[in-house]
mmCIF file of C-alpha atoms and ligand atoms in Angstrom:
data_model
loop_
_atom_site.group_PDB
_atom_site.id
_atom_site.type_symbol
_atom_site.label_atom_id
_atom_site.label_comp_id
_atom_site.label_asym_id
_atom_site.label_seq_id
_atom_site.Cartn_x
_atom_site.Cartn_y
_atom_site.Cartn_z
ATOM 1 C CA UNK A 1 24.564 -12.158 21.833
ATOM 2 C CA UNK A 2 25.385 -9.873 18.945
ATOM 3 C CA UNK A 3 22.489 -8.175 17.250
ATOM 4 C CA UNK A 4 23.036 -7.030 13.664
ATOM 5 C CA UNK A 5 20.704 -4.130 12.988
ATOM 6 C CA UNK A 6 20.929 -2.081 9.803
ATOM 7 C CA UNK A 7 22.391 1.432 10.060
ATOM 8 C CA UNK A 8 19.694 4.017 10.560
ATOM 9 C CA UNK A 9 19.376 5.071 6.903
ATOM 10 C CA UNK A 10 18.241 8.663 7.476
ATOM 11 C CA UNK A 11 21.753 9.584 8.596
ATOM 12 C CA UNK A 12 22.888 9.163 4.982
ATOM 13 C CA UNK A 13 20.515 11.935 3.929
ATOM 14 C CA UNK A 14 22.146 14.612 6.100
ATOM 15 C CA UNK A 15 24.203 16.224 3.305
ATOM 16 C CA UNK A 16 21.215 16.445 0.936
ATOM 17 C CA UNK A 17 19.144 17.937 3.742
ATOM 18 C CA UNK A 18 21.748 20.559 4.466
ATOM 19 C CA UNK A 19 21.842 21.468 0.784
ATOM 20 C CA UNK A 20 18.032 21.708 0.556
ATOM 21 C CA UNK A 21 17.961 23.892 3.663
ATOM 22 C CA UNK A 22 20.056 26.504 1.873
ATOM 23 C CA UNK A 23 17.224 27.320 -0.535
ATOM 24 C CA UNK A 24 16.245 31.004 -0.096
ATOM 25 C CA UNK A 25 12.554 30.043 0.215
ATOM 26 C CA UNK A 26 13.360 27.257 2.725
ATOM 27 C CA UNK A 27 13.392 23.492 2.376
ATOM 28 C CA UNK A 28 10.358 21.519 1.181
ATOM 29 C CA UNK A 29 10.801 18.321 3.152
ATOM 30 C CA UNK A 30 8.952 15.470 1.428
ATOM 31 C CA UNK A 31 11.273 12.797 2.790
ATOM 32 C CA UNK A 32 9.203 11.602 5.745
ATOM 33 C CA UNK A 33 5.586 10.516 6.077
ATOM 34 C CA UNK A 34 4.766 12.370 9.248
ATOM 35 C CA UNK A 35 1.349 14.077 9.256
ATOM 36 C CA UNK A 36 1.390 17.893 9.408
ATOM 37 C CA UNK A 37 -2.305 18.813 9.625
ATOM 38 C CA UNK A 38 -3.901 19.305 13.045
ATOM 39 C CA UNK A 39 -5.285 16.380 15.018
ATOM 40 C CA UNK A 40 -9.073 16.595 14.470
ATOM 41 C CA UNK A 41 -10.995 18.346 17.266
ATOM 42 C CA UNK A 42 -13.227 15.305 17.851
ATOM 43 C CA UNK A 43 -10.133 13.250 18.739
ATOM 44 C CA UNK A 44 -8.511 15.893 20.908
ATOM 45 C CA UNK A 45 -11.797 16.153 22.811
ATOM 46 C CA UNK A 46 -11.868 12.379 23.252
ATOM 47 C CA UNK A 47 -8.325 12.523 24.624
ATOM 48 C CA UNK A 48 -9.030 15.239 27.166
ATOM 49 C CA UNK A 49 -12.328 13.601 28.215
ATOM 50 C CA UNK A 50 -10.296 10.513 29.147
ATOM 51 C CA UNK A 51 -7.555 12.272 31.073
ATOM 52 C CA UNK A 52 -8.688 10.908 34.438
ATOM 53 C CA UNK A 53 -6.918 7.541 34.343
ATOM 54 C CA UNK A 54 -5.681 6.454 37.776
ATOM 55 C CA UNK A 55 -5.837 2.709 37.161
ATOM 56 C CA UNK A 56 -3.921 0.389 34.839
ATOM 57 C CA UNK A 57 -5.449 -0.070 31.390
ATOM 58 C CA UNK A 58 -6.042 -3.479 29.817
ATOM 59 C CA UNK A 59 -3.413 -4.841 27.441
ATOM 60 C CA UNK A 60 -6.199 -6.498 25.455
ATOM 61 C CA UNK A 61 -8.120 -3.203 25.189
ATOM 62 C CA UNK A 62 -11.555 -2.502 26.563
ATOM 63 C CA UNK A 63 -14.393 -4.636 25.159
ATOM 64 C CA UNK A 64 -16.034 -1.578 23.564
ATOM 65 C CA UNK A 65 -12.775 -0.654 21.809
ATOM 66 C CA UNK A 66 -12.391 -4.170 20.445
ATOM 67 C CA UNK A 67 -16.035 -4.091 19.359
ATOM 68 C CA UNK A 68 -15.461 -0.783 17.543
ATOM 69 C CA UNK A 69 -12.545 -2.311 15.603
ATOM 70 C CA UNK A 70 -14.779 -5.191 14.563
ATOM 71 C CA UNK A 71 -17.548 -2.793 13.460
ATOM 72 C CA UNK A 72 -15.055 -0.632 11.547
ATOM 73 C CA UNK A 73 -13.764 -3.666 9.620
ATOM 74 C CA UNK A 74 -17.322 -4.569 8.630
ATOM 75 C CA UNK A 75 -18.233 -0.994 7.669
ATOM 76 C CA UNK A 76 -15.043 0.133 5.917
ATOM 77 C CA UNK A 77 -13.110 -2.984 4.884
ATOM 78 C CA UNK A 78 -15.621 -5.637 3.693
ATOM 79 C CA UNK A 79 -14.567 -7.835 6.611
ATOM 80 C CA UNK A 80 -17.686 -8.882 8.508
ATOM 81 C CA UNK A 81 -16.387 -11.638 10.723
ATOM 82 C CA UNK A 82 -13.763 -9.895 12.860
ATOM 83 C CA UNK A 83 -14.021 -11.414 16.330
ATOM 84 C CA UNK A 84 -13.605 -8.721 19.031
ATOM 85 C CA UNK A 85 -11.637 -11.356 20.970
ATOM 86 C CA UNK A 86 -9.120 -11.304 18.131
ATOM 87 C CA UNK A 87 -8.367 -7.575 18.468
ATOM 88 C CA UNK A 88 -5.653 -5.842 20.498
ATOM 89 C CA UNK A 89 -4.540 -2.187 20.549
ATOM 90 C CA UNK A 90 -0.839 -1.463 19.979
ATOM 91 C CA UNK A 91 1.434 1.489 20.793
ATOM 92 C CA UNK A 92 1.455 2.656 17.186
ATOM 93 C CA UNK A 93 2.034 -0.158 14.715
ATOM 94 C CA UNK A 94 5.793 0.164 14.305
ATOM 95 C CA UNK A 95 6.429 -1.545 17.639
ATOM 96 C CA UNK A 96 4.205 -4.450 16.636
ATOM 97 C CA UNK A 97 5.975 -4.781 13.301
ATOM 98 C CA UNK A 98 9.307 -4.810 15.117
ATOM 99 C CA UNK A 99 8.272 -7.258 17.837
ATOM 100 C CA UNK A 100 5.759 -9.564 16.147
ATOM 101 C CA UNK A 101 8.253 -12.327 15.289
ATOM 102 C CA UNK A 102 9.547 -12.273 18.874
ATOM 103 C CA UNK A 103 6.050 -12.206 20.374
ATOM 104 C CA UNK A 104 5.080 -15.182 18.223
ATOM 105 C CA UNK A 105 8.063 -17.113 19.560
ATOM 106 C CA UNK A 106 10.115 -17.117 16.352
ATOM 107 C CA UNK A 107 13.863 -17.389 16.640
ATOM 108 C CA UNK A 108 16.975 -18.929 15.208
ATOM 109 C CA UNK A 109 16.356 -21.066 12.116
ATOM 110 C CA UNK A 110 12.994 -19.435 11.392
ATOM 111 C CA UNK A 111 12.444 -17.228 8.371
ATOM 112 C CA UNK A 112 10.446 -14.020 8.166
ATOM 113 C CA UNK A 113 9.610 -13.097 4.565
ATOM 114 C CA UNK A 114 8.585 -9.640 3.375
ATOM 115 C CA UNK A 115 8.474 -7.633 0.124
ATOM 116 C CA UNK A 116 11.854 -6.813 -1.435
ATOM 117 C CA UNK A 117 10.913 -3.123 -1.581
ATOM 118 C CA UNK A 118 9.504 -2.439 1.857
ATOM 119 C CA UNK A 119 9.252 -0.499 5.071
ATOM 120 C CA UNK A 120 12.533 -1.397 6.826
ATOM 121 C CA UNK A 121 10.989 -2.554 10.109
ATOM 122 C CA UNK A 122 9.961 -6.004 8.770
ATOM 123 C CA UNK A 123 13.655 -6.774 8.415
ATOM 124 C CA UNK A 124 14.433 -5.277 11.832
ATOM 125 C CA UNK A 125 11.717 -7.433 13.453
ATOM 126 C CA UNK A 126 13.199 -10.617 12.037
ATOM 127 C CA UNK A 127 16.636 -9.649 13.363
ATOM 128 C CA UNK A 128 15.335 -8.724 16.822
ATOM 129 C CA UNK A 129 13.905 -12.244 17.090
ATOM 130 C CA UNK A 130 17.157 -13.826 15.869
ATOM 131 C CA UNK A 131 15.276 -15.131 12.817
ATOM 132 C CA UNK A 132 16.370 -14.859 9.180
ATOM 133 C CA UNK A 133 15.025 -11.881 7.220
ATOM 134 C CA UNK A 134 14.039 -12.879 3.678
ATOM 135 C CA UNK A 135 13.128 -10.100 1.239
ATOM 136 C CA UNK A 136 11.286 -11.472 -1.800
ATOM 137 C CA UNK A 137 9.764 -10.044 -4.974
ATOM 138 C CA UNK A 138 7.165 -12.832 -5.093
ATOM 139 C CA UNK A 139 6.286 -16.108 -3.397
ATOM 140 C CA UNK A 140 7.826 -18.210 -6.165
ATOM 141 C CA UNK A 141 11.247 -16.976 -5.070
ATOM 142 C CA UNK A 142 10.817 -18.893 -1.817
ATOM 143 C CA UNK A 143 10.668 -22.224 -3.657
ATOM 144 C CA UNK A 144 9.927 -25.141 -1.336
ATOM 145 C CA UNK A 145 11.107 -23.216 1.714
ATOM 146 C CA UNK A 146 8.326 -21.997 4.024
ATOM 147 C CA UNK A 147 8.822 -18.948 6.219
ATOM 148 C CA UNK A 148 7.112 -18.992 9.602
ATOM 149 C CA UNK A 149 5.815 -15.474 9.053
ATOM 150 C CA UNK A 150 5.011 -13.616 5.831
ATOM 151 C CA UNK A 151 4.551 -9.853 5.842
ATOM 152 C CA UNK A 152 2.389 -8.123 3.277
ATOM 153 C CA UNK A 153 2.075 -4.355 3.074
ATOM 154 C CA UNK A 154 -0.912 -3.114 1.122
ATOM 155 C CA UNK A 155 -1.108 -0.295 0.156
ATOM 156 C CA UNK A 156 2.663 -0.370 0.152
ATOM 157 C CA UNK A 157 5.051 2.061 1.699
ATOM 158 C CA UNK A 158 6.979 3.130 -0.379
ATOM 159 C CA UNK A 159 5.449 2.067 -3.724
ATOM 160 C CA UNK A 160 1.742 2.724 -3.150
ATOM 161 C CA UNK A 161 0.923 -0.624 -4.750
ATOM 162 C CA UNK A 162 -2.391 -2.169 -3.728
ATOM 163 C CA UNK A 163 -2.837 -5.949 -3.677
ATOM 164 C CA UNK A 164 -6.225 -6.934 -5.094
ATOM 165 C CA UNK A 165 -8.691 -9.464 -3.676
ATOM 166 C CA UNK A 166 -7.593 -12.189 -6.113
ATOM 167 C CA UNK A 167 -3.921 -11.743 -5.259
ATOM 168 C CA UNK A 168 -4.594 -11.765 -1.523
ATOM 169 C CA UNK A 169 -6.733 -14.884 -1.837
ATOM 170 C CA UNK A 170 -3.913 -16.715 -3.603
ATOM 171 C CA UNK A 171 -1.446 -15.670 -0.908
ATOM 172 C CA UNK A 172 -3.817 -16.888 1.823
ATOM 173 C CA UNK A 173 -4.311 -20.238 0.058
ATOM 174 C CA UNK A 174 -0.549 -20.626 -0.348
ATOM 175 C CA UNK A 175 0.117 -19.723 3.293
ATOM 176 C CA UNK A 176 -2.575 -22.053 4.604
ATOM 177 C CA UNK A 177 -1.240 -24.957 2.577
ATOM 178 C CA UNK A 178 2.133 -24.452 4.313
ATOM 179 C CA UNK A 179 1.091 -23.346 7.800
ATOM 180 C CA UNK A 180 2.581 -19.864 7.342
ATOM 181 C CA UNK A 181 1.234 -16.962 9.415
ATOM 182 C CA UNK A 182 0.387 -13.937 7.256
ATOM 183 C CA UNK A 183 0.566 -10.455 8.783
ATOM 184 C CA UNK A 184 -0.773 -7.728 6.522
ATOM 185 C CA UNK A 185 0.259 -4.171 7.333
ATOM 186 C CA UNK A 186 -2.569 -2.017 5.986
ATOM 187 C CA UNK A 187 -2.251 1.441 7.541
ATOM 188 C CA UNK A 188 -2.839 3.354 4.280
ATOM 189 C CA UNK A 189 -5.956 1.378 3.333
ATOM 190 C CA UNK A 190 -8.418 4.270 3.519
ATOM 191 C CA UNK A 191 -6.128 6.545 1.494
ATOM 192 C CA UNK A 192 -6.965 5.212 -1.955
ATOM 193 C CA UNK A 193 -6.875 7.365 -5.105
ATOM 194 C CA UNK A 194 -8.751 5.142 -7.553
ATOM 195 C CA UNK A 195 -12.276 6.012 -6.417
ATOM 196 C CA UNK A 196 -12.610 3.067 -4.028
ATOM 197 C CA UNK A 197 -13.441 3.570 -0.332
ATOM 198 C CA UNK A 198 -10.552 1.432 0.832
ATOM 199 C CA UNK A 199 -7.995 -1.122 -0.284
ATOM 200 C CA UNK A 200 -8.830 -4.799 0.357
ATOM 201 C CA UNK A 201 -7.873 -6.272 3.711
ATOM 202 C CA UNK A 202 -6.412 -9.691 4.366
ATOM 203 C CA UNK A 203 -9.525 -10.188 6.544
ATOM 204 C CA UNK A 204 -11.885 -9.271 3.654
ATOM 205 C CA UNK A 205 -14.661 -11.878 3.354
ATOM 206 C CA UNK A 206 -13.760 -12.427 -0.314
ATOM 207 C CA UNK A 207 -10.120 -13.090 0.579
ATOM 208 C CA UNK A 208 -10.243 -15.461 3.503
ATOM 209 C CA UNK A 209 -13.541 -17.301 3.034
ATOM 210 C CA UNK A 210 -14.735 -16.217 6.455
ATOM 211 C CA UNK A 211 -11.868 -17.777 8.421
ATOM 212 C CA UNK A 212 -9.149 -15.655 10.017
ATOM 213 C CA UNK A 213 -6.983 -18.626 10.991
ATOM 214 C CA UNK A 214 -3.319 -17.740 10.612
ATOM 215 C CA UNK A 215 -4.108 -14.167 9.532
ATOM 216 C CA UNK A 216 -3.386 -10.824 11.203
ATOM 217 C CA UNK A 217 -4.249 -7.354 9.915
ATOM 218 C CA UNK A 218 -2.033 -4.633 11.365
ATOM 219 C CA UNK A 219 -3.512 -1.135 11.343
ATOM 220 C CA UNK A 220 -2.586 2.355 12.466
ATOM 221 C CA UNK A 221 -4.506 5.608 12.794
ATOM 222 C CA UNK A 222 -1.322 7.726 12.674
ATOM 223 C CA UNK A 223 -1.831 8.721 9.051
ATOM 224 C CA UNK A 224 -5.548 8.807 8.436
ATOM 225 C CA UNK A 225 -6.377 10.554 11.716
ATOM 226 C CA UNK A 226 -3.319 12.832 12.086
ATOM 227 C CA UNK A 227 -2.321 11.414 15.427
ATOM 228 C CA UNK A 228 1.067 9.833 14.999
ATOM 229 C CA UNK A 229 1.942 11.552 18.272
ATOM 230 C CA UNK A 230 -0.705 9.576 20.171
ATOM 231 C CA UNK A 231 0.598 6.138 19.092
ATOM 232 C CA UNK A 232 -2.819 4.654 18.293
ATOM 233 C CA UNK A 233 -2.985 1.386 16.372
ATOM 234 C CA UNK A 234 -4.263 -2.169 16.576
ATOM 235 C CA UNK A 235 -3.937 -5.703 15.307
ATOM 236 C CA UNK A 236 -6.876 -7.974 14.438
ATOM 237 C CA UNK A 237 -7.507 -11.440 13.093
ATOM 238 C CA UNK A 238 -6.783 -14.945 14.396
ATOM 239 C CA UNK A 239 -8.041 -14.864 18.006
ATOM 240 C CA UNK A 240 -5.603 -17.579 19.154
ATOM 241 C CA UNK A 241 -2.617 -15.663 17.773
ATOM 242 C CA UNK A 242 -3.862 -12.401 19.279
ATOM 243 C CA UNK A 243 -4.316 -14.152 22.628
ATOM 244 C CA UNK A 244 -0.685 -15.202 22.510
ATOM 245 C CA UNK A 245 0.344 -11.604 21.835
ATOM 246 C CA UNK A 246 -1.813 -10.392 24.728
ATOM 247 C CA UNK A 247 -0.313 -12.921 27.153
ATOM 248 C CA UNK A 248 3.288 -12.015 26.322
ATOM 249 C CA UNK A 249 2.580 -8.286 26.304
ATOM 250 C CA UNK A 250 0.946 -8.522 29.745
ATOM 251 C CA UNK A 251 4.229 -9.806 31.119
ATOM 252 C CA UNK A 252 6.215 -7.161 29.273
ATOM 253 C CA UNK A 253 3.975 -4.196 30.200
ATOM 254 C CA UNK A 254 3.288 -3.304 26.569
ATOM 255 C CA UNK A 255 0.029 -1.426 27.114
ATOM 256 C CA UNK A 256 -1.760 1.291 25.179
ATOM 257 C CA UNK A 257 -2.588 4.132 27.597
ATOM 258 C CA UNK A 258 -6.266 4.358 28.510
ATOM 259 C CA UNK A 259 -6.805 7.871 27.064
ATOM 260 C CA UNK A 260 -5.373 6.666 23.740
ATOM 261 C CA UNK A 261 -7.657 3.632 23.815
ATOM 262 C CA UNK A 262 -10.602 6.049 24.109
ATOM 263 C CA UNK A 263 -9.290 8.098 21.191
ATOM 264 C CA UNK A 264 -8.919 4.951 19.078
ATOM 265 C CA UNK A 265 -12.526 4.068 19.750
ATOM 266 C CA UNK A 266 -13.728 7.590 18.942
ATOM 267 C CA UNK A 267 -11.654 7.744 15.742
ATOM 268 C CA UNK A 268 -12.971 4.437 14.418
ATOM 269 C CA UNK A 269 -16.539 5.648 14.925
ATOM 270 C CA UNK A 270 -16.058 8.890 12.993
ATOM 271 C CA UNK A 271 -15.547 8.592 9.229
ATOM 272 C CA UNK A 272 -15.895 12.333 8.559
ATOM 273 C CA UNK A 273 -12.459 13.387 9.778
ATOM 274 C CA UNK A 274 -10.832 10.651 7.673
ATOM 275 C CA UNK A 275 -12.679 11.784 4.540
ATOM 276 C CA UNK A 276 -11.690 15.387 5.212
ATOM 277 C CA UNK A 277 -8.040 14.428 5.522
ATOM 278 C CA UNK A 278 -8.249 12.205 2.459
ATOM 279 C CA UNK A 279 -9.490 15.209 0.456
ATOM 280 C CA UNK A 280 -6.491 17.275 1.610
ATOM 281 C CA UNK A 281 -4.052 14.624 0.476
ATOM 282 C CA UNK A 282 -5.926 14.112 -2.804
ATOM 283 C CA UNK A 283 -5.570 17.841 -3.560
ATOM 284 C CA UNK A 284 -1.836 17.803 -2.830
ATOM 285 C CA UNK A 285 -1.360 14.685 -4.902
ATOM 286 C CA UNK A 286 -3.300 16.258 -7.799
ATOM 287 C CA UNK A 287 -0.755 19.104 -7.856
ATOM 288 C CA UNK A 288 2.442 17.211 -7.217
ATOM 289 C CA UNK A 289 1.959 14.254 -9.533
ATOM 290 C CA UNK A 290 1.464 16.232 -12.790
ATOM 291 C CA UNK A 291 4.288 18.590 -11.796
ATOM 292 C CA UNK A 292 6.641 15.622 -11.559
ATOM 293 C CA UNK A 293 5.345 14.113 -14.773
ATOM 294 C CA UNK A 294 5.691 17.374 -16.681
ATOM 295 C CA UNK A 295 9.282 17.542 -15.455
ATOM 296 C CA UNK A 296 9.838 14.201 -17.194
ATOM 297 C CA UNK A 297 9.467 11.784 -14.295
ATOM 298 C CA UNK A 298 7.632 8.501 -14.278
ATOM 299 C CA UNK A 299 5.383 7.616 -11.351
ATOM 300 C CA UNK A 300 5.043 3.878 -10.706
ATOM 301 C CA UNK A 301 2.212 2.265 -8.704
ATOM 302 C CA UNK A 302 1.202 4.976 -6.197
ATOM 303 C CA UNK A 303 -2.477 4.108 -6.518
ATOM 304 C CA UNK A 304 -2.938 4.564 -2.772
ATOM 305 C CA UNK A 305 -1.096 5.787 0.295
ATOM 306 C CA UNK A 306 0.854 8.906 1.088
ATOM 307 C CA UNK A 307 3.750 8.652 -1.357
ATOM 308 C CA UNK A 308 4.604 9.017 -5.003
ATOM 309 C CA UNK A 309 7.071 6.341 -6.107
ATOM 310 C CA UNK A 310 8.937 8.227 -8.774
ATOM 311 C CA UNK A 311 11.856 7.591 -11.064
ATOM 312 C CA UNK A 312 13.977 9.774 -13.305
ATOM 313 C CA UNK A 313 15.658 6.619 -14.659
ATOM 314 C CA UNK A 314 18.904 7.192 -12.852
ATOM 315 C CA UNK A 315 20.419 6.065 -9.527
ATOM 316 C CA UNK A 316 18.223 7.375 -6.723
ATOM 317 C CA UNK A 317 20.984 9.259 -4.939
ATOM 318 C CA UNK A 318 21.522 11.378 -8.060
ATOM 319 C CA UNK A 319 17.823 12.197 -8.092
ATOM 320 C CA UNK A 320 17.931 13.074 -4.404
ATOM 321 C CA UNK A 321 20.844 15.451 -4.977
ATOM 322 C CA UNK A 322 19.256 17.121 -7.992
ATOM 323 C CA UNK A 323 16.075 17.783 -6.022
ATOM 324 C CA UNK A 324 18.031 18.962 -2.993
ATOM 325 C CA UNK A 325 19.590 21.614 -5.235
ATOM 326 C CA UNK A 326 16.051 22.896 -5.765
ATOM 327 C CA UNK A 327 15.418 22.807 -2.029
ATOM 328 C CA UNK A 328 13.272 19.650 -2.110
ATOM 329 C CA UNK A 329 14.177 16.701 0.070
ATOM 330 C CA UNK A 330 12.900 13.211 -0.805
ATOM 331 C CA UNK A 331 13.725 9.704 0.393
ATOM 332 C CA UNK A 332 16.026 7.570 -1.801
ATOM 333 C CA UNK A 333 14.453 4.283 -2.863
ATOM 334 C CA UNK A 334 17.462 2.318 -1.614
ATOM 335 C CA UNK A 335 16.197 2.938 1.943
ATOM 336 C CA UNK A 336 13.579 0.315 1.125
ATOM 337 C CA UNK A 337 15.772 -2.349 -0.438
ATOM 338 C CA UNK A 338 18.199 -2.658 -3.342
ATOM 339 C CA UNK A 339 15.287 -3.144 -5.726
ATOM 340 C CA UNK A 340 14.312 0.474 -5.028
ATOM 341 C CA UNK A 341 17.672 1.897 -6.113
ATOM 342 C CA UNK A 342 16.330 3.807 -9.148
ATOM 343 C CA UNK A 343 13.295 5.347 -7.448
ATOM 344 C CA UNK A 344 12.654 8.030 -4.877
ATOM 345 C CA UNK A 345 9.753 8.233 -2.447
ATOM 346 C CA UNK A 346 8.003 11.587 -2.370
ATOM 347 C CA UNK A 347 5.641 12.152 0.547
ATOM 348 C CA UNK A 348 2.354 14.059 0.313
ATOM 349 C CA UNK A 349 2.670 14.984 3.974
ATOM 350 C CA UNK A 350 3.483 18.677 3.671
ATOM 351 C CA UNK A 351 1.322 21.750 4.059
ATOM 352 C CA UNK A 352 -0.479 23.176 1.014
ATOM 353 C CA UNK A 353 1.959 26.078 1.074
ATOM 354 C CA UNK A 354 5.002 23.764 0.920
ATOM 355 C CA UNK A 355 3.416 21.596 -1.790
ATOM 356 C CA UNK A 356 2.821 24.762 -3.860
ATOM 357 C CA UNK A 357 6.478 25.683 -3.359
ATOM 358 C CA UNK A 358 7.577 22.210 -4.534
ATOM 359 C CA UNK A 359 5.359 22.430 -7.627
ATOM 360 C CA UNK A 360 6.768 25.863 -8.506
ATOM 361 C CA UNK A 361 10.328 24.596 -8.163
ATOM 362 C CA UNK A 362 9.653 21.457 -10.222
ATOM 363 C CA UNK A 363 7.972 23.298 -13.070
ATOM 364 C CA UNK A 364 10.422 26.223 -13.173
ATOM 365 C CA UNK A 365 12.748 25.368 -16.040
HETATM 366 C C1 PLP B 1 3.972 0.483 6.229
HETATM 367 C C2 PLP B 1 4.012 1.097 7.573
HETATM 368 N N1 PLP B 1 3.787 0.337 8.643
HETATM 369 C C3 PLP B 1 3.817 0.845 9.884
HETATM 370 C C4 PLP B 1 4.081 2.169 10.099
HETATM 371 C C5 PLP B 1 4.153 2.670 11.517
HETATM 372 O O1 PLP B 1 3.148 3.555 11.842
HETATM 373 P P1 PLP B 1 2.875 3.921 13.349
HETATM 374 O O2 PLP B 1 3.943 3.348 14.203
HETATM 375 O O3 PLP B 1 2.833 5.404 13.407
HETATM 376 O O4 PLP B 1 1.544 3.330 13.683
HETATM 377 C C6 PLP B 1 4.342 3.003 9.027
HETATM 378 C C7 PLP B 1 4.687 4.410 9.242
HETATM 379 O O5 PLP B 1 5.201 5.098 8.409
HETATM 380 C C8 PLP B 1 4.312 2.455 7.735
HETATM 381 O O6 PLP B 1 4.536 3.195 6.649
#
């Protein structure tokens, strides 16, 4: 069997990185979304308190972990009906994104649809299953053809676009009328910049009319809790679909380690560390965004999440090179699909000191 996976796009950024590294005051690397602030003490304590773990953990997650996910959805996401039976922890969310089509039994002849400007792993997941990847700007593009699985990503990586309740409700109605499973990847939902507590979930009561049939919300604590290194995430929604995932993953040994399950539970019960981190990112964003705008850039969407989706109205690789000359590395929009070819993605995940350096370099004419 031949598997056609895309080239790993970061390799194409090597020359720009080398150039940026030559800056006398060092590189400001805003090309990746990896958290840089310390993992909150409360979560490190939860990890060490759970270090005695001689037995195998449960693939499905402990009942109290699944309960805490359900409570978090009700408290933070306007989703009151999340059934703890329809919750499962995952080893970070990237693996679930990559394996979901396979775990759901999709294969040759099936279509997996996802946004035309998107995190690349939706495409990879379709290919791993042998299904057809179908990027689309909107549902109308699909015409009469129904995918088996539709990915949403709200707030979006890379654009920061948030899908509102109305929009999500229409997507759910459309998907239900065609028997399409909707998986909504929502890992930036608490990082909103428009004054709201969080972006709407696919499981929001106003979106799904109280039924989670055919719906999955995919969530990760990597960003909001500074623990990408722990691999702590979960999926929630349709209990029958989640049961299928649990059964396959039991056979495949895809289990979240017990100490990480305890951290997940602790993190979901503590809003303070998330608010603290949100404030840090808000401060960095408040510096970086006007600096870009005063340098003549336009910022599109970017109403939530950890990125500024910026354009200088030129091909993205030219923008990348111009910034690299100033010692700033950003991700070209073409990493996320051809429709992103005139944008760059600028991450807020750098220390205050590095953000200050970027601002100084952008505003120095
Ligand atoms: C949209 C989106 N989904 C999923 C992930 C994966 O996150 P993790 O595997 O750390 O949970 C990321 C990480 O950047 C992302 O941006």
